[in-house]
Amino acid sequence: MSDYRRSLEEAARFMRDHDRFLIISHVNPDGDTTSSALAAALMLEELRKTYVIVNEGETPSKFGFLPRFEQIRNLATDQLDESFSAVIAVDAADSLRMGGVRHLFAPDAILLNIDHHPTNDSFGHINVIRTDAAATAEIMFELMEAGGFGFTKELAMCIYTGLLTDTGGFRYSNTSPNVMEIAAKMLRYGVKPGEIAERCLEEITLEHVQILRRSLQSLRLTHNNLVASLRVTHDDLADTGASSEDASGLVNYARNIEGVEVGLSFVETVPGIVKVSLRARSFVDVSRIAKSLGGGGHAKAAGCTIKGELAEVEQRVFARLNDALGVSADE
Ligand code: 5GP
Ligand code: MN
């Protein structure tokens, strides 16, 4: 039996052996971490266990159609006065990605880390990591099978949503035969693909369009046109009323430009703090660049958060790209 199979069985045993769980989705939650957290919750319900799902901040309301969404507690607004001995983190590449949740861990807490990021540092006591999985939701499906959990339409909605969002609507290069086979199975449980795509991929907020319009004015091509970057200042966010969540996805406009190898977005979420998103087209491994700057992710999609003024942060990222591309920013 492979180590991965063994870890799935260990995870299922862990879920059976404890009674109350803390489930954690990663900071700035996306469709995969949210769906995977809710899938874990549904699996625990089947075992008649109790749980609390937390996120350091707010989970985007566009995922509000997912079952048990209303159970997710936002720690920024909702204090929690309990400590947990059994903890499950989903889609978090390192312990920092769990956010400020440590105070909820009992001293003897056992941590189950379920993830698919190549930069995962195995921070759990039990680590279920498959870096060639397209989404953590794909691993959740395999956990359900390995643990003999029953499938329901609700679980299928979670798995399908995680797969859909982390493959960019079944378009990215991580869209494997396994992904399509699992997605097809989920449809047989009654998942409505059009409705989920509408909620997760098609519908955008007015604030997103407003911040898009502003950020496009900042478009800059550097490194002999191999790098395209967009910037959003904190004033841009304040003026348009956009949240940092509204600014997610901007990076794709940069990366999608013909001939561009790396797309970047620099979003000053709070003055002096810049969230950097990196997307590569073919040969640059942006996860290495993000990791060297304190973040992580996948070869073609990665991110990090850096303290500093926008121009200074841009220079730091550009310098890393000079090395990766063998071209300097001003060429
Ligand atoms: P995004 O740019 O959409 O926030 O993130 C792209 C990918 O990089 C996602 O897989 C996300 O989990 C990962 N990522 C983004 N920011 C960080 C970070 O600060 N640390 C780590 N380890 N991964 C990140
Ligand atoms: Mn993911």
Coordinates of C-alpha atoms and ligand atoms in Angstrom, one line a residue:
M1 CA 0.0 0.0 0.0
S2 CA 1.3 3.5 -0.9
D3 CA 2.1 6.0 1.9
Y4 CA -0.7 8.2 0.5
R5 CA -3.3 5.3 0.8
R6 CA -2.0 4.7 4.3
S7 CA -2.4 8.4 5.2
L8 CA -6.0 8.3 3.9
E9 CA -6.8 5.4 6.1
E10 CA -5.1 7.1 9.1
A11 CA -7.2 10.2 8.4
A12 CA -10.4 8.2 8.3
R13 CA -9.5 6.5 11.6
F14 CA -8.7 9.9 13.2
M15 CA -12.2 11.1 12.2
R16 CA -13.7 8.0 13.8
D17 CA -11.6 8.1 17.0
H18 CA -12.4 11.6 18.1
D19 CA -15.8 13.2 18.9
R20 CA -15.4 17.0 18.4
F21 CA -13.4 18.7 15.7
L22 CA -12.1 22.0 14.7
I23 CA -12.1 22.4 10.9
I24 CA -10.0 25.2 9.4
S25 CA -10.1 26.7 5.9
H26 CA -7.2 28.8 4.7
V27 CA -6.9 32.6 4.9
N28 CA -8.5 34.5 2.0
P29 CA -10.6 31.4 1.4
D30 CA -11.3 30.1 -2.1
G31 CA -13.7 27.6 -3.5
D32 CA -11.5 24.6 -2.8
T33 CA -10.7 25.2 0.8
T34 CA -14.3 26.2 1.6
S35 CA -15.7 23.1 -0.2
S36 CA -13.2 20.8 1.4
A37 CA -14.0 22.2 4.9
L38 CA -17.7 21.6 4.3
A39 CA -17.1 18.2 2.9
A40 CA -15.1 17.3 6.1
A41 CA -18.1 18.6 8.1
L42 CA -20.6 16.5 6.2
M43 CA -18.4 13.4 6.7
L44 CA -18.2 14.1 10.4
E45 CA -22.0 14.4 10.5
E46 CA -22.3 11.0 9.0
L47 CA -20.1 9.7 11.8
R48 CA -22.4 11.6 14.3
K49 CA -19.5 13.7 15.4
T50 CA -19.6 17.5 16.2
Y51 CA -17.5 20.2 14.8
V52 CA -16.9 23.9 14.5
I53 CA -15.7 25.3 11.1
V54 CA -13.6 28.5 11.3
N55 CA -11.8 30.9 9.0
E56 CA -9.6 33.7 10.1
G57 CA -11.8 36.1 8.2
E58 CA -14.9 36.3 6.0
T59 CA -15.7 33.5 3.5
P60 CA -17.0 35.0 0.2
S61 CA -20.8 34.9 0.0
K62 CA -20.7 33.5 -3.5
F63 CA -20.1 30.1 -1.8
G64 CA -23.3 30.6 0.2
F65 CA -25.1 27.9 -1.9
L66 CA -22.8 25.2 -0.4
P67 CA -24.3 23.0 2.3
R68 CA -23.5 24.1 5.9
F69 CA -22.0 27.3 4.6
E70 CA -23.8 29.1 7.5
Q71 CA -21.8 27.0 10.0
I72 CA -18.5 28.7 9.0
R73 CA -17.4 31.1 11.8
N74 CA -15.5 34.2 11.0
L75 CA -13.0 34.6 13.8
A76 CA -12.6 38.3 13.0
T77 CA -16.1 39.0 14.1
D78 CA -17.0 35.9 16.1
Q79 CA -15.0 35.1 19.2
L80 CA -14.7 31.4 20.0
D81 CA -14.1 30.3 23.6
E82 CA -13.3 26.7 23.2
S83 CA -10.2 24.6 22.7
F84 CA -10.0 21.5 20.5
S85 CA -8.0 18.3 20.6
A86 CA -8.8 17.2 17.1
V87 CA -8.1 19.7 14.3
I88 CA -8.5 19.3 10.5
A89 CA -6.8 21.9 8.2
V90 CA -7.8 21.7 4.5
D91 CA -5.9 23.2 1.5
A92 CA -3.4 25.0 3.8
A93 CA 0.1 24.8 2.4
D94 CA 1.7 25.7 5.7
S95 CA 0.7 26.4 9.2
L96 CA 0.6 30.2 8.6
R97 CA -2.1 29.7 6.0
M98 CA -4.4 28.6 8.8
G99 CA -4.3 32.2 10.0
G100 CA -4.6 33.2 13.7
V101 CA -6.3 30.0 15.0
R102 CA -3.6 28.6 17.3
H103 CA -5.4 29.8 20.4
L104 CA -8.1 27.3 19.6
F105 CA -5.7 24.3 19.8
A106 CA -5.6 22.3 23.1
P107 CA -2.1 21.5 24.2
D108 CA -2.5 17.9 23.2
A109 CA -4.2 18.8 19.9
I110 CA -3.7 16.4 17.0
L111 CA -3.6 18.1 13.6
L112 CA -4.7 16.5 10.4
N113 CA -3.3 18.4 7.4
I114 CA -5.1 17.6 4.0
D115 CA -3.6 19.4 1.1
H116 CA -2.4 19.4 -2.5
H117 CA 0.2 22.2 -2.6
P118 CA 3.7 21.1 -3.7
T119 CA 5.1 23.7 -1.2
N120 CA 3.3 21.9 1.7
D121 CA 5.7 21.5 4.6
S122 CA 3.8 18.6 6.3
F123 CA 3.0 20.7 9.4
G124 CA 0.4 18.2 10.7
H125 CA 0.6 15.1 12.9
I126 CA -1.2 13.3 10.1
N127 CA -0.4 14.6 6.6
V128 CA -2.6 13.6 3.7
I129 CA -0.8 15.3 0.8
R130 CA -1.0 14.5 -2.9
T131 CA 0.7 17.2 -4.9
D132 CA -0.6 16.0 -8.2
A133 CA -4.2 16.3 -7.1
A134 CA -5.9 19.2 -8.9
A135 CA -7.7 20.3 -5.7
T136 CA -7.9 19.4 -2.1
A137 CA -11.5 18.4 -2.9
E138 CA -10.1 15.6 -5.1
I139 CA -8.3 14.3 -2.0
M140 CA -11.5 14.6 0.0
F141 CA -13.2 12.4 -2.5
E142 CA -10.5 9.8 -2.1
L143 CA -10.8 10.1 1.7
M144 CA -14.5 9.4 1.4
E145 CA -13.8 6.3 -0.7
A146 CA -11.0 5.1 1.6
G147 CA -13.0 5.7 4.7
G148 CA -16.2 4.1 3.3
F149 CA -18.3 7.3 3.7
G150 CA -21.6 7.4 2.0
F151 CA -22.1 9.8 -0.9
T152 CA -24.9 12.3 -0.9
K153 CA -25.9 15.2 -3.2
E154 CA -24.6 17.6 -0.6
L155 CA -21.2 16.0 -0.5
A156 CA -21.1 15.8 -4.2
M157 CA -21.8 19.6 -4.5
C158 CA -18.8 20.3 -2.3
I159 CA -16.5 18.0 -4.2
Y160 CA -17.6 19.3 -7.6
T161 CA -17.2 22.9 -6.5
G162 CA -13.7 22.4 -5.3
L163 CA -12.7 20.7 -8.5
L164 CA -14.4 23.3 -10.7
T165 CA -12.8 26.3 -9.0
D166 CA -9.3 24.9 -8.6
T167 CA -9.2 23.9 -12.3
G168 CA -10.6 27.3 -13.4
G169 CA -13.7 25.6 -14.8
F170 CA -11.9 22.4 -16.0
R171 CA -9.5 24.4 -18.1
Y172 CA -6.1 24.5 -16.4
S173 CA -3.4 21.9 -17.0
N174 CA -4.3 20.2 -13.7
T175 CA -7.6 18.9 -15.3
S176 CA -6.8 15.2 -15.3
P177 CA -8.8 12.2 -16.3
N178 CA -9.3 11.5 -12.6
V179 CA -10.8 15.0 -12.1
M180 CA -13.2 14.5 -15.0
E181 CA -14.2 11.1 -13.8
I182 CA -14.9 12.3 -10.3
A183 CA -16.8 15.4 -11.6
A184 CA -19.0 13.1 -13.8
K185 CA -19.7 10.9 -10.7
M186 CA -20.8 14.0 -8.8
L187 CA -23.2 15.0 -11.6
R188 CA -24.8 11.6 -11.1
Y189 CA -25.7 12.6 -7.6
G190 CA -27.7 15.5 -8.9
V191 CA -25.2 18.3 -8.9
K192 CA -26.3 21.1 -11.3
P193 CA -23.1 22.2 -13.2
G194 CA -24.7 25.3 -14.8
E195 CA -25.9 26.6 -11.4
I196 CA -22.6 26.1 -9.7
A197 CA -20.6 27.6 -12.6
E198 CA -22.9 30.6 -12.5
R199 CA -22.3 31.2 -8.8
C200 CA -18.6 30.5 -8.7
L201 CA -17.2 31.5 -12.1
E202 CA -19.6 33.7 -14.0
E203 CA -21.2 36.1 -11.6
I204 CA -19.0 39.0 -10.6
T205 CA -19.6 41.9 -8.3
L206 CA -19.9 45.5 -9.5
E207 CA -17.0 46.3 -7.2
H208 CA -14.9 43.7 -9.1
V209 CA -15.6 45.5 -12.4
Q210 CA -14.8 48.8 -10.9
I211 CA -11.5 47.7 -9.5
L212 CA -10.7 45.9 -12.8
R213 CA -11.3 49.2 -14.7
R214 CA -8.9 51.0 -12.4
S215 CA -6.2 48.3 -12.3
L216 CA -6.1 48.0 -16.1
Q217 CA -4.9 51.6 -16.2
S218 CA -1.8 50.4 -14.3
L219 CA -0.9 47.6 -16.7
R220 CA 2.8 47.4 -17.2
L221 CA 4.9 45.2 -19.4
T222 CA 8.5 44.5 -18.3
H223 CA 11.2 41.8 -18.9
N224 CA 11.0 42.2 -22.6
N225 CA 7.2 41.8 -22.5
L226 CA 7.4 38.5 -20.8
V227 CA 5.9 39.9 -17.6
A228 CA 2.7 41.8 -17.3
S229 CA 1.6 43.3 -14.0
L230 CA -1.3 45.1 -12.5
R231 CA -1.4 47.1 -9.3
V232 CA -4.2 48.1 -6.9
T233 CA -3.4 50.7 -4.2
H234 CA -5.3 50.8 -1.0
D235 CA -6.8 54.1 -2.2
D236 CA -8.2 52.3 -5.3
L237 CA -9.9 49.8 -2.9
A238 CA -11.2 52.6 -0.7
D239 CA -12.5 54.7 -3.7
T240 CA -14.3 51.8 -5.4
G241 CA -15.5 50.2 -2.2
A242 CA -13.9 46.9 -3.4
S243 CA -12.6 44.3 -0.9
S244 CA -9.4 42.3 -1.5
E245 CA -11.7 39.5 -2.5
D246 CA -13.2 41.7 -5.3
A247 CA -9.6 42.1 -6.5
S248 CA -9.1 38.4 -6.9
G249 CA -8.9 37.2 -10.5
L250 CA -7.3 40.4 -11.8
V251 CA -4.0 38.6 -12.3
N252 CA -5.5 36.5 -15.1
Y253 CA -5.9 39.6 -17.3
A254 CA -2.2 40.1 -17.1
R255 CA -1.2 36.5 -17.6
N256 CA -3.6 35.9 -20.5
I257 CA -2.0 38.5 -22.7
E258 CA -0.5 36.8 -25.7
G259 CA 3.3 36.2 -25.4
V260 CA 3.3 36.9 -21.6
E261 CA 4.9 34.2 -19.5
V262 CA 4.2 35.6 -16.0
G263 CA 1.2 37.7 -14.9
L264 CA 1.4 39.5 -11.6
S265 CA -1.1 41.5 -9.5
F266 CA 0.0 43.6 -6.5
V267 CA -2.9 44.5 -4.2
E268 CA -2.2 46.8 -1.3
T269 CA -4.8 45.2 1.0
V270 CA -3.9 47.5 3.9
P271 CA -1.4 50.4 3.7
G272 CA 2.1 48.9 3.8
I273 CA 0.9 45.3 3.1
V274 CA 0.8 43.9 -0.4
K275 CA -0.8 40.7 -1.6
V276 CA 1.1 39.4 -4.6
S277 CA -0.5 36.9 -7.0
L278 CA 1.7 35.1 -9.6
R279 CA 0.5 33.1 -12.6
A280 CA 2.8 31.5 -15.2
R281 CA 1.9 30.3 -18.7
S282 CA 4.4 27.6 -19.4
F283 CA 8.0 27.3 -18.1
V284 CA 8.5 29.5 -15.0
D285 CA 7.7 27.8 -11.7
V286 CA 6.1 30.7 -9.8
S287 CA 5.7 28.6 -6.6
R288 CA 9.5 28.8 -6.1
I289 CA 9.4 32.6 -6.4
A290 CA 6.5 32.9 -4.0
K291 CA 8.1 30.5 -1.6
S292 CA 11.3 32.5 -1.6
L293 CA 9.2 35.5 -0.6
G294 CA 7.5 33.7 2.3
G295 CA 4.4 32.4 0.3
G296 CA 3.8 29.3 -1.8
G297 CA 1.4 27.6 -4.1
H298 CA 1.6 25.7 -7.4
A299 CA 4.0 25.9 -10.3
K300 CA 1.6 27.9 -12.4
A301 CA -0.4 29.7 -9.6
A302 CA 1.2 31.0 -6.5
G303 CA 1.0 33.9 -4.0
C304 CA 2.6 35.7 -1.1
T305 CA 2.0 38.6 1.1
I306 CA 4.8 41.1 1.6
K307 CA 5.3 44.1 3.9
G308 CA 6.4 47.3 2.2
E309 CA 5.4 50.0 -0.1
L310 CA 3.9 48.9 -3.5
A311 CA 6.9 50.1 -5.6
E312 CA 9.4 48.4 -3.2
V313 CA 7.4 45.1 -3.3
E314 CA 7.3 45.2 -7.1
Q315 CA 11.0 45.7 -7.2
R316 CA 11.6 42.6 -5.0
V317 CA 9.3 40.4 -7.1
F318 CA 10.8 41.8 -10.4
A319 CA 14.3 41.0 -9.2
R320 CA 13.3 37.3 -8.6
L321 CA 11.9 37.3 -12.1
N322 CA 15.1 38.7 -13.6
D323 CA 16.8 35.5 -12.4
A324 CA 14.0 33.2 -13.4
L325 CA 13.7 34.7 -16.9
G326 CA 17.3 35.7 -17.5
V327 CA 16.0 39.1 -18.6
S328 CA 16.1 42.3 -16.5
A329 CA 12.9 44.2 -15.8
D330 CA 13.7 47.2 -17.9
E331 CA 14.7 45.3 -21.0
Ligands
5GP1 P1 -3.9 33.5 -5.1 O1 -2.9 34.3 -5.9 O2 -5.1 33.2 -5.9 O3 -4.2 34.1 -3.8 O4 -3.2 32.1 -4.8 C1 -2.7 31.3 -5.8 C2 -2.2 30.0 -5.2 O5 -1.1 30.3 -4.3 C3 -3.2 29.3 -4.3 O6 -3.0 27.9 -4.5 C4 -2.9 29.7 -2.9 O7 -3.3 28.7 -2.0 C5 -1.4 29.9 -3.0 N1 -1.0 31.0 -2.1 C6 -1.4 32.3 -2.2 N2 -0.9 33.1 -1.2 C7 -0.1 32.2 -0.5 C8 0.7 32.4 0.7 O8 0.9 33.5 1.2 N3 1.3 31.3 1.2 C9 1.2 30.0 0.6 N4 1.8 29.0 1.1 N5 0.4 29.9 -0.5 C10 -0.2 30.9 -1.0
MN2 MN -6.6 24.1 -3.6

